[in-house]
Every structure is written in C-alpha cells, then in structure tokens.
mmCIF file of C-alpha atoms and ligand atoms in Angstrom:
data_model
loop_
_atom_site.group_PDB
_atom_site.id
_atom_site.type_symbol
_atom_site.label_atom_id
_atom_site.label_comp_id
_atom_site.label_asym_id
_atom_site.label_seq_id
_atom_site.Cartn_x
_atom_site.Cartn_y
_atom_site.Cartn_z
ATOM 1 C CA UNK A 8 -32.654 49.315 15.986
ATOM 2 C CA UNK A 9 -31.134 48.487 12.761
ATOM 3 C CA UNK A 10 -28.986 44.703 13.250
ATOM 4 C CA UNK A 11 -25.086 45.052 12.343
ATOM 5 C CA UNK A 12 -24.463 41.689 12.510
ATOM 6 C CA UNK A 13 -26.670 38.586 12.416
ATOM 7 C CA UNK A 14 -25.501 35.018 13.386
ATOM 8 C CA UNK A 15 -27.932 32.687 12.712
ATOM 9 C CA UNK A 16 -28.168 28.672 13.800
ATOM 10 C CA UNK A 17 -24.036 28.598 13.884
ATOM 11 C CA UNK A 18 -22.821 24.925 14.210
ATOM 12 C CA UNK A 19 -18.918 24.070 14.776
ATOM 13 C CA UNK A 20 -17.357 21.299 15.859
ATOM 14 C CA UNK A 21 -13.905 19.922 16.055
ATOM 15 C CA UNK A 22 -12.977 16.787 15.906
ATOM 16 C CA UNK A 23 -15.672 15.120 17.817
ATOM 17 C CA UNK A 24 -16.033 18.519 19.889
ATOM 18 C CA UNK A 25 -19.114 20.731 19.578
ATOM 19 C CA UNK A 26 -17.978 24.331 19.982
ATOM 20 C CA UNK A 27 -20.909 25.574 18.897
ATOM 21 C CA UNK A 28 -24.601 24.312 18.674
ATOM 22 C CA UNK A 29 -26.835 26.472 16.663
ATOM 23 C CA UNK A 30 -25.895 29.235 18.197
ATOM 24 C CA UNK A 31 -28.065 32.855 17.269
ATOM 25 C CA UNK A 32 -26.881 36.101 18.255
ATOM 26 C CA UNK A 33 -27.723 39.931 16.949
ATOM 27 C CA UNK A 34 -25.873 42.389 17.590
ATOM 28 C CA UNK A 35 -27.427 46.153 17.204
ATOM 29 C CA UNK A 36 -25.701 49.316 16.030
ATOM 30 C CA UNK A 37 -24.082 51.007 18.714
ATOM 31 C CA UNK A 38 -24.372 49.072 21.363
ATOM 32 C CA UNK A 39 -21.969 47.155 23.550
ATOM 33 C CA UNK A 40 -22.269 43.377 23.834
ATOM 34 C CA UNK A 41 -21.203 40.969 26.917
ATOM 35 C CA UNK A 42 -20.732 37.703 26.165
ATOM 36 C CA UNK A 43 -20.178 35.464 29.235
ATOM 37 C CA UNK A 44 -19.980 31.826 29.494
ATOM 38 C CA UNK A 45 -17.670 29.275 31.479
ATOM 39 C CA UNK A 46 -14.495 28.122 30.128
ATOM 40 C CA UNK A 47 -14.501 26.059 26.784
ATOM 41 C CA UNK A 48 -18.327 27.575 26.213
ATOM 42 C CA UNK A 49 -17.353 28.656 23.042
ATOM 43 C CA UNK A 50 -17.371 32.322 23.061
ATOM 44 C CA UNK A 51 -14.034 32.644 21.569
ATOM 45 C CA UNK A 52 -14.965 30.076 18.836
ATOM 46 C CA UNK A 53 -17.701 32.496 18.004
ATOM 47 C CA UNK A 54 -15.120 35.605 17.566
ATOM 48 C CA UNK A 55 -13.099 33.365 15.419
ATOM 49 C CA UNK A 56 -16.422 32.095 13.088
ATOM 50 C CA UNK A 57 -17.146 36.172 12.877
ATOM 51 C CA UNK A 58 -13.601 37.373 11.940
ATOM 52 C CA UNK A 59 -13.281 34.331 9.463
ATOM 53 C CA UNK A 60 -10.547 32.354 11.225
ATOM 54 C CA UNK A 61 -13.084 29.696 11.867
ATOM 55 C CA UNK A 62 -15.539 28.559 9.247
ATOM 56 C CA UNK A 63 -18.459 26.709 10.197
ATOM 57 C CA UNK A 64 -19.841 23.344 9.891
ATOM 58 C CA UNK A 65 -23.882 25.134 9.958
ATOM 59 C CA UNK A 66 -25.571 28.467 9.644
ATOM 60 C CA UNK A 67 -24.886 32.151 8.481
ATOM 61 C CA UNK A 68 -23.255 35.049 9.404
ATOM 62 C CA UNK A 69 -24.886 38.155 7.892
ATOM 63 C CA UNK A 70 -23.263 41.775 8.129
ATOM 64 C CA UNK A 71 -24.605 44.743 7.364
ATOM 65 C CA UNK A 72 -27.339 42.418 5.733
ATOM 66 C CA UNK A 73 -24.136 41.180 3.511
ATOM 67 C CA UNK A 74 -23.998 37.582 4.025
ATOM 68 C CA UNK A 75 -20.025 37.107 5.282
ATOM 69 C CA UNK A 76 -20.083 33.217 6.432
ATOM 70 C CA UNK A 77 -17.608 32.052 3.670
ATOM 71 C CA UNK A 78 -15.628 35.449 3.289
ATOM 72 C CA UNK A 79 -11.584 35.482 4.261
ATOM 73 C CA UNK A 80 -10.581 37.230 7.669
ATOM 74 C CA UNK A 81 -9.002 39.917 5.438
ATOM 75 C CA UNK A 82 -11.931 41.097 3.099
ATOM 76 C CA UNK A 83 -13.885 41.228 6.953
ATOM 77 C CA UNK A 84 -11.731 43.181 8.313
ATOM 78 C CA UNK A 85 -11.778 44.946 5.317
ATOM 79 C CA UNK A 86 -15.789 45.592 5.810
ATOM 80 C CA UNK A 87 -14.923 47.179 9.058
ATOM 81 C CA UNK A 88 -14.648 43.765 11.744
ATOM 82 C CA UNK A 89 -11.354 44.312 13.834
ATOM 83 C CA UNK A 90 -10.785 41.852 17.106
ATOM 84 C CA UNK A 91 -8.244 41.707 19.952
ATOM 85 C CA UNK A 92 -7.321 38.305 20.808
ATOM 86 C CA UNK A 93 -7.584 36.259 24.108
ATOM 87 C CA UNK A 94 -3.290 35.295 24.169
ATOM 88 C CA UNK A 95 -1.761 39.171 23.112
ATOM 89 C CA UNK A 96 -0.461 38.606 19.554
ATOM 90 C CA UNK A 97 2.151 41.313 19.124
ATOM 91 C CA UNK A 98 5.371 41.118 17.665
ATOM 92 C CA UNK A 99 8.219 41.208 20.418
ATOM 93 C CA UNK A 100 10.850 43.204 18.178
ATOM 94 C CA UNK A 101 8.698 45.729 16.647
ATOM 95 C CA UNK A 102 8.269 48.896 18.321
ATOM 96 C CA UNK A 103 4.829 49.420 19.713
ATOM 97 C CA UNK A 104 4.365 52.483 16.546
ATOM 98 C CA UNK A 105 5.302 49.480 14.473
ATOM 99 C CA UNK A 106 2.783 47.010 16.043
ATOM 100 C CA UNK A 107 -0.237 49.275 16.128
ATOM 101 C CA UNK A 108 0.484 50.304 11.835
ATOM 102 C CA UNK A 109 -0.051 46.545 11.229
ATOM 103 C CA UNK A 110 -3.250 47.511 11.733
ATOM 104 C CA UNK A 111 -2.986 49.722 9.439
ATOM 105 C CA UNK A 112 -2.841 46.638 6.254
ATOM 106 C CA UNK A 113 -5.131 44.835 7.425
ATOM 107 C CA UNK A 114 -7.886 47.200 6.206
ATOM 108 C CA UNK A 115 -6.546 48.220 2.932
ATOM 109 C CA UNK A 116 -6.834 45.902 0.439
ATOM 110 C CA UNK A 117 -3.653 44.649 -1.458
ATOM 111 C CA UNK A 118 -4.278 46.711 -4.746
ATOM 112 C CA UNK A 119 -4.023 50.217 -2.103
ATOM 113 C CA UNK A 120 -1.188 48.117 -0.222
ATOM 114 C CA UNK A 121 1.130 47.701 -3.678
ATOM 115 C CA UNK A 122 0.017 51.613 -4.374
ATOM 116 C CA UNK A 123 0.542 53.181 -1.280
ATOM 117 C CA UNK A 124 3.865 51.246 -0.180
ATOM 118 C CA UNK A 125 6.122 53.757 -1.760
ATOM 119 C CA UNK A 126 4.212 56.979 -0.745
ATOM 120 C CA UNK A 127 5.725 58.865 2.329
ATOM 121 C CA UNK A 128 2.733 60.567 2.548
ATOM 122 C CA UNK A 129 0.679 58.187 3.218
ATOM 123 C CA UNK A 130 3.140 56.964 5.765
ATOM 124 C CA UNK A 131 2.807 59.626 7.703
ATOM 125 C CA UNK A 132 -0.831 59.878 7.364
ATOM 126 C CA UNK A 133 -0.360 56.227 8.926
ATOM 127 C CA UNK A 134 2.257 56.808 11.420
ATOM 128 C CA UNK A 135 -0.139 59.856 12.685
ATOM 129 C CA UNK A 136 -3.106 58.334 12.935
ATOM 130 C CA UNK A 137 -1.628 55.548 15.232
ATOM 131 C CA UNK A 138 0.195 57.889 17.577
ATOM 132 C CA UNK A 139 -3.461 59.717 17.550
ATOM 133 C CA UNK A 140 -4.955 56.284 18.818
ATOM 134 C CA UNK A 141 -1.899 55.716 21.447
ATOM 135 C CA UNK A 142 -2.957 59.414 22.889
ATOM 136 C CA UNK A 143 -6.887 58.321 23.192
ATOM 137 C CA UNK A 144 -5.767 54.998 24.707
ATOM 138 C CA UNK A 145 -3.333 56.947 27.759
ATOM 139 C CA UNK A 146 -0.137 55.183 26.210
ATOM 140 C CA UNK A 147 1.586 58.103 24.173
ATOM 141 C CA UNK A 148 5.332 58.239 24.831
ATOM 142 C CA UNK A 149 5.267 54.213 24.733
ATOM 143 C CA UNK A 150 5.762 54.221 20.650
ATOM 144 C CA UNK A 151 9.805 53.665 20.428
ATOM 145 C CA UNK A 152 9.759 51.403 23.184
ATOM 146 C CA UNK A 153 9.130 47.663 22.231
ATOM 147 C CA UNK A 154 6.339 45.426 23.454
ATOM 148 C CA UNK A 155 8.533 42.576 25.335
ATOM 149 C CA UNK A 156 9.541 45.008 27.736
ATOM 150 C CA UNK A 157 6.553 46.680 28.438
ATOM 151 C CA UNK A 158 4.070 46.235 31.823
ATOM 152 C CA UNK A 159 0.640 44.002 30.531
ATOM 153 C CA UNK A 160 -1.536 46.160 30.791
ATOM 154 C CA UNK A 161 0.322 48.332 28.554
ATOM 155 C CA UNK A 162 0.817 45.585 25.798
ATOM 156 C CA UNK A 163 -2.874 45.071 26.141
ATOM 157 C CA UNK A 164 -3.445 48.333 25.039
ATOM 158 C CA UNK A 165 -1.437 48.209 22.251
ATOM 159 C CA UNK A 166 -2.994 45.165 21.211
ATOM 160 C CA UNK A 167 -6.048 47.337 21.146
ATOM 161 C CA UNK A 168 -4.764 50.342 19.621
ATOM 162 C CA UNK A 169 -3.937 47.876 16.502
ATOM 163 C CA UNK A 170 -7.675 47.119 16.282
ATOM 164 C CA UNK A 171 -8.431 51.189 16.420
ATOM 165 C CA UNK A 172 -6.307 52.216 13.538
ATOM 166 C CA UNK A 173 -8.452 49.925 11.320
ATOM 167 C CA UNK A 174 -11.264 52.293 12.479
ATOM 168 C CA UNK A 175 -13.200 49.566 12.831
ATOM 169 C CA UNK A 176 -17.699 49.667 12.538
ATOM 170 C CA UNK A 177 -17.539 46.257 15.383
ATOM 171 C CA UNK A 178 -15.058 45.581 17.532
ATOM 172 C CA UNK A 179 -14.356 42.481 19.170
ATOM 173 C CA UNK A 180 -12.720 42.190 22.675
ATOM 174 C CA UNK A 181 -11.740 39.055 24.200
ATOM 175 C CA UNK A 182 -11.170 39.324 27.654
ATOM 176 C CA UNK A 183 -10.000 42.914 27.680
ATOM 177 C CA UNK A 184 -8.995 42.566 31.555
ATOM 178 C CA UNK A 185 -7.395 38.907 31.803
ATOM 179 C CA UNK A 186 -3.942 39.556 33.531
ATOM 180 C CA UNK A 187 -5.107 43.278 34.711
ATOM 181 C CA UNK A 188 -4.974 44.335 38.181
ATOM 182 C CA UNK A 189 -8.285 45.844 39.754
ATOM 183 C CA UNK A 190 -7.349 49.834 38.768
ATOM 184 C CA UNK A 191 -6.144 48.328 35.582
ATOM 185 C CA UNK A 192 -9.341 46.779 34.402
ATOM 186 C CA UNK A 193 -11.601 49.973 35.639
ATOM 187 C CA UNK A 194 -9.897 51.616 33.138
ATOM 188 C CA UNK A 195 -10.193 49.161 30.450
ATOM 189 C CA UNK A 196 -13.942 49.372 31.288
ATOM 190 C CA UNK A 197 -13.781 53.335 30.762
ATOM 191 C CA UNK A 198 -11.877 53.069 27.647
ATOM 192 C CA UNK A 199 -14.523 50.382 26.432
ATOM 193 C CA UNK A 200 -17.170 53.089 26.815
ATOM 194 C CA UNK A 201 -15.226 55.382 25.133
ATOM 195 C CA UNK A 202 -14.639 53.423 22.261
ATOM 196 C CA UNK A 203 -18.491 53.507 21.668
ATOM 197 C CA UNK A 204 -19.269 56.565 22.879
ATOM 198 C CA UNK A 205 -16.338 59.260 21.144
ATOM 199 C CA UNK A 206 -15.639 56.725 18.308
ATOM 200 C CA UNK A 207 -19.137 55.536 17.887
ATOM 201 C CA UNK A 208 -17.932 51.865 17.613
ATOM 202 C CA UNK A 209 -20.027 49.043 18.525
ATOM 203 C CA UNK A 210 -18.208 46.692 20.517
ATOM 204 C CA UNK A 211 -19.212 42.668 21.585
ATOM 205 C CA UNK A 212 -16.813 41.733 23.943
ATOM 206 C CA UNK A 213 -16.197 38.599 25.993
ATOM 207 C CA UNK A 214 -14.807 38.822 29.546
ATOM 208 C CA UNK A 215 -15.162 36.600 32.796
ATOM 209 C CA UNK A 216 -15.122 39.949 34.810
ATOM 210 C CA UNK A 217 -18.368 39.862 36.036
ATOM 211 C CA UNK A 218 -18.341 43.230 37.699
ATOM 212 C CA UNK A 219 -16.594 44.803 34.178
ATOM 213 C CA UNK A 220 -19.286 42.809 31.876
ATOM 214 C CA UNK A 221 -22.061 44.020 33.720
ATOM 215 C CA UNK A 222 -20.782 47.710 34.375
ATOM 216 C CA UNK A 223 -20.385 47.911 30.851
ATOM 217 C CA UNK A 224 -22.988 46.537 28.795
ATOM 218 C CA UNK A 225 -26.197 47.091 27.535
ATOM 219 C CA UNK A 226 -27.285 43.447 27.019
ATOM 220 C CA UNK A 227 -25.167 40.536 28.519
ATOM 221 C CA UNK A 228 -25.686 37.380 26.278
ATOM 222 C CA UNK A 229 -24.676 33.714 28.094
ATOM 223 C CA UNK A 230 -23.057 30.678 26.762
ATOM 224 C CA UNK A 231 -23.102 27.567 27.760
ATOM 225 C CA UNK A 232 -21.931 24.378 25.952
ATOM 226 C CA UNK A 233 -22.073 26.497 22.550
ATOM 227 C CA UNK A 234 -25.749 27.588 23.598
ATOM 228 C CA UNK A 235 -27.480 30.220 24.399
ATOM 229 C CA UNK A 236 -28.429 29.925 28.237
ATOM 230 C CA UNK A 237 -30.016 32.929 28.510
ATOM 231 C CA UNK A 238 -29.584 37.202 27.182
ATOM 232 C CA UNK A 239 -30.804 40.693 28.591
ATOM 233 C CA UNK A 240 -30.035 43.280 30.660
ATOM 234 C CA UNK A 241 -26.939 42.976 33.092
ATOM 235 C CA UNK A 242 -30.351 43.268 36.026
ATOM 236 C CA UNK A 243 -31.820 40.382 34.169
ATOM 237 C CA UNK A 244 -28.930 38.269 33.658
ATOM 238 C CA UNK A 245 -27.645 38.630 37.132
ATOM 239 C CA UNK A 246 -30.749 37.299 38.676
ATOM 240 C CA UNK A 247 -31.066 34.463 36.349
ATOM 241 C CA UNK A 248 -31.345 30.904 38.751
ATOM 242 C CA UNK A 249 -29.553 29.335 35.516
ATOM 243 C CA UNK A 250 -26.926 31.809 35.320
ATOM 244 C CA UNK A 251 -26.285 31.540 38.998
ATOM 245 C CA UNK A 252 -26.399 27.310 38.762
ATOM 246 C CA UNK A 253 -23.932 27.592 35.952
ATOM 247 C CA UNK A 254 -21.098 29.941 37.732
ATOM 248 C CA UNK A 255 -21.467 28.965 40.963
ATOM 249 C CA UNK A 256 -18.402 27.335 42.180
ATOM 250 C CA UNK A 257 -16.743 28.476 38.936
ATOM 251 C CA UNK A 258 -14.207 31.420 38.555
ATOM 252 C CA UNK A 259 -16.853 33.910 37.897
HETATM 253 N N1 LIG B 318 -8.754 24.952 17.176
HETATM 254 C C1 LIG B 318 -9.372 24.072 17.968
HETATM 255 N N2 LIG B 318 -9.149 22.742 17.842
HETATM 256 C C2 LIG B 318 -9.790 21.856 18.637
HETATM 257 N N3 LIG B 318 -10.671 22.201 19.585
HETATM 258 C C3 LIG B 318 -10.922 23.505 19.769
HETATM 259 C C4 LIG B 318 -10.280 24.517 18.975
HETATM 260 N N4 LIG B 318 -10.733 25.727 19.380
HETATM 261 C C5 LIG B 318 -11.601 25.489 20.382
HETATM 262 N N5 LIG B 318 -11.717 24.165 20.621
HETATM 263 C C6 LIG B 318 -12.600 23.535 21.615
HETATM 264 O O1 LIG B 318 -13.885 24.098 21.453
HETATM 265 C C7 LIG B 318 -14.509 24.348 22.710
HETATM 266 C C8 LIG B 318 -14.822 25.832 22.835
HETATM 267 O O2 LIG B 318 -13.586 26.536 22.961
HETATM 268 P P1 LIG B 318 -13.492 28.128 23.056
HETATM 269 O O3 LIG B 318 -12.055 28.456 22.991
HETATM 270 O O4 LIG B 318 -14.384 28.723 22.030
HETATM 271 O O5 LIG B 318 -14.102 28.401 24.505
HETATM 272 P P2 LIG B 318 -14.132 29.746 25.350
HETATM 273 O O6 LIG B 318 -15.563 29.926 25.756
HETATM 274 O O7 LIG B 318 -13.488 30.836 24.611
HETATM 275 O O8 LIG B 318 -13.288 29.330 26.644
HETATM 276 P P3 LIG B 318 -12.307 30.221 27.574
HETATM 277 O O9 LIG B 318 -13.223 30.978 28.518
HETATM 278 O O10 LIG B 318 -11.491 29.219 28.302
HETATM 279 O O11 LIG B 318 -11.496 31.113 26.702
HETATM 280 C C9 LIG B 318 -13.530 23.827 23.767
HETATM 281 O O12 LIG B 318 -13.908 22.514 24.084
HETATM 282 C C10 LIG B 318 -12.195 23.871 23.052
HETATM 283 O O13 LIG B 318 -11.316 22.899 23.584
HETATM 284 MG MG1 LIG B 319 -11.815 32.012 24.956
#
C-alpha cells in the first residue's frame, strides 16, 4: 500500500517536557488509524506537529512523499490535511452554515480568497456544498441556528462538518466521542466509517473509547510517554500484556 503520510524519528519537547521521543508512524491510503495512549502521551502533540501548529525539535514529516515538517498549517491544509480538535473550536455567534464555510478558506489559498470574495457564485457553490456536508453528517435543519445553543453532540458535528468542506485526502479526529453519550458515540463510529468509505478519506484518529477505537480501525497504534508501545490489529493490540499494564487502572 502506497504511504500518505510518513513521520519519521519526531522529537518535541517543551520546556523541559518530552512530548514526543522519536516517534515513527505511517499512515496508508485509505485506511483508518487509532491512536491510543494515556493522558499527556502525546497523541495530540502529534496532530499538532502534522497540521503545523507544532514544529519539532527532531525528525520529518513527509506527505505524499512531499517533505511538510517546516510548512505553515495553512499551505497543509491546503495539500489536503484537515483536523478536528480535542476542546470544540467554533465560533459561538456564527451560525452553524457560517462555522462549517470557515472551512471553506482554509483550503483556498489567499490569491483564490482575494478573487473569489466578491463572486456570488462561488458563494453559493460554498454555501451548497456545506449544507451538502450537514445532510451526510444527520444535522440538516441545524444551519440558522447558532452553535452556543446547540446539544454537544451536535456542535461536535459541526466541528466536523468544517473539516469535510475542505474535502480533505487525511483527516484527523481527536477524540471524536469525548462528551458523547453511548448512542451518541455509535454513531460517531458509523459516520467515521463513512467518511472513508463514501468519501474515500483516510482518517487517523485519537480516542480513549476503547470499544469505538477498536470497532473502527484497521490498525490501532499505542503511545506511551511520546513512544511507540506497541501497533497492529485491534486483535493484536487488545491482547498486548503491555497494553493491558499500561491502562489498567487508567480511564480506558
Ligand atoms: N503547548 C504546550 N506547552 C507545554 N506543554 C505542553 C503543550 N502541549 C502539550 N504539552 C505537554 O506535552 C505532553 C503531551 O501532551 P499531549 O496534549 O500531546 O497529550 P495527549 O496524549 O493528547 O493527552 P490527553 O489524552 O490528555 O489529551 C504533556 O505532558 C503536556 O502537558
Ligand atoms: Mg490530547
């Protein structure tokens, strides 16, 4: 299978913290990811080093054999890397159609921004396209209403719809199903497979959901103090004794 993204030896630290120590990942077209790990593992660290946010202290970040390490979050997401993140970043007094177009600019690059700004066409093409991502995500009808005043899991969604307009190559999720009830999060797992399977996305997602993580993915990859523990199958993983020593008594 052909790689989409390659992480290789990533090193960050923060003030005295290691986040991340040499930490190697490859992620395959089409596939969906798990990342698990225990709390300050650095799995979110790693989303940030991918989308940019972060830049690290070691290694390289190769996608779609480009090499992306040193590249701003924009011109990534401008390759085709959207993310969710872990606190919902919306904007309370935007409607939800308003949220989800941000999206929208975050692909384009400025030169299209400056052209398109003025053309109502492409507006609407916009505008369309995002209430076309609202129907595949269940939350049409939710478009005028604004995000403050909305139930989580719905916000969530919208969060993710944002990520979908970009029509995104790799999506990253981090934790999907925090704050979701049990129905809630079954979903989230059904939409997840959607996402790869109608809109041929490949997705790496991080989620302390065990029973979502490993109904979900096709390889599970664990962290542990900005290491790789161990990666395979959800069967493998499960049975791992190191997997098991490092979450029992935890929250997974
Ligand atoms: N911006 C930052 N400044 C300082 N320290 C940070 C920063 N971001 C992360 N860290 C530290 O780096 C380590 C890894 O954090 P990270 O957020 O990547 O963990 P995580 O695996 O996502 O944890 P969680 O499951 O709680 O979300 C932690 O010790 C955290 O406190
Ligand atoms: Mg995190």
């Amino acid at each position: 299978m052909t790689p989409l993204l390659e992480a290789q030896n990533l090193t960050v630290h923060f003030e005295g913290v290691v986040a991340l120590n040499g930490f190697s990942l490859t992620v395959n077209d089409g596939e969906i990811l798990g990342i698990i790990g225990p709390n300050g593992s650095g799995k979110t660290t790693f989303f940030n080093t991918i989308s940019g946010f972060v830049k690290p202290d070691k290694g390289h970040i190769f996608y779609n054999q480009r090499e992306i390490t040193h590249v701003s979050p924009h011109v990534i997401a401008e390759l085709g890397i959207a993310r969710t993140f872990q606190n919902l970043e919306l904007f309370p007094y935007m409607t939800v159609l308003q949220n989800v177009m941000v999206g929208n600019h975050s692909r384009v690059t400025t030169k299209d921004a400056l052209k398109n700004i003025c053309s109502r066409d492409e507006r609407q093409r916009q505008e369309f396209q995002a209430l076309e991502v609202l129907d595949f995500l269940g939350i049409s009808g939710f478009e005028h209403s604004r995000p403050a005043g909305l139930p989580f899991g719905i916000q969530k969604l919208v969060e993710l719809a944002r990520a979908l307009v970009m029509q995104p190559e790799l999506l990253l999720l981090d934790e999907p199903a925090a704050g979701l009830n049990e129905q809630e999060t079954m979903e989230m797992g059904r939409i997840i497979k959607d996402i790869r399977d109608d809109l041929i996305i490949t997705v790496l997602v991080v989620e302390h959901d065990m029973s979502l993580v490993m109904s979900i993915s096709d390889r599970v990859v664990v962290l542990s103090s900005g290491e790789t523990l161990t990666e395979g199958t959800p069967e493998e993983v499960k049975i791992n004794r190191d997997v098991v020593e490092v979450f029992l008594g935890s929250t997974y």
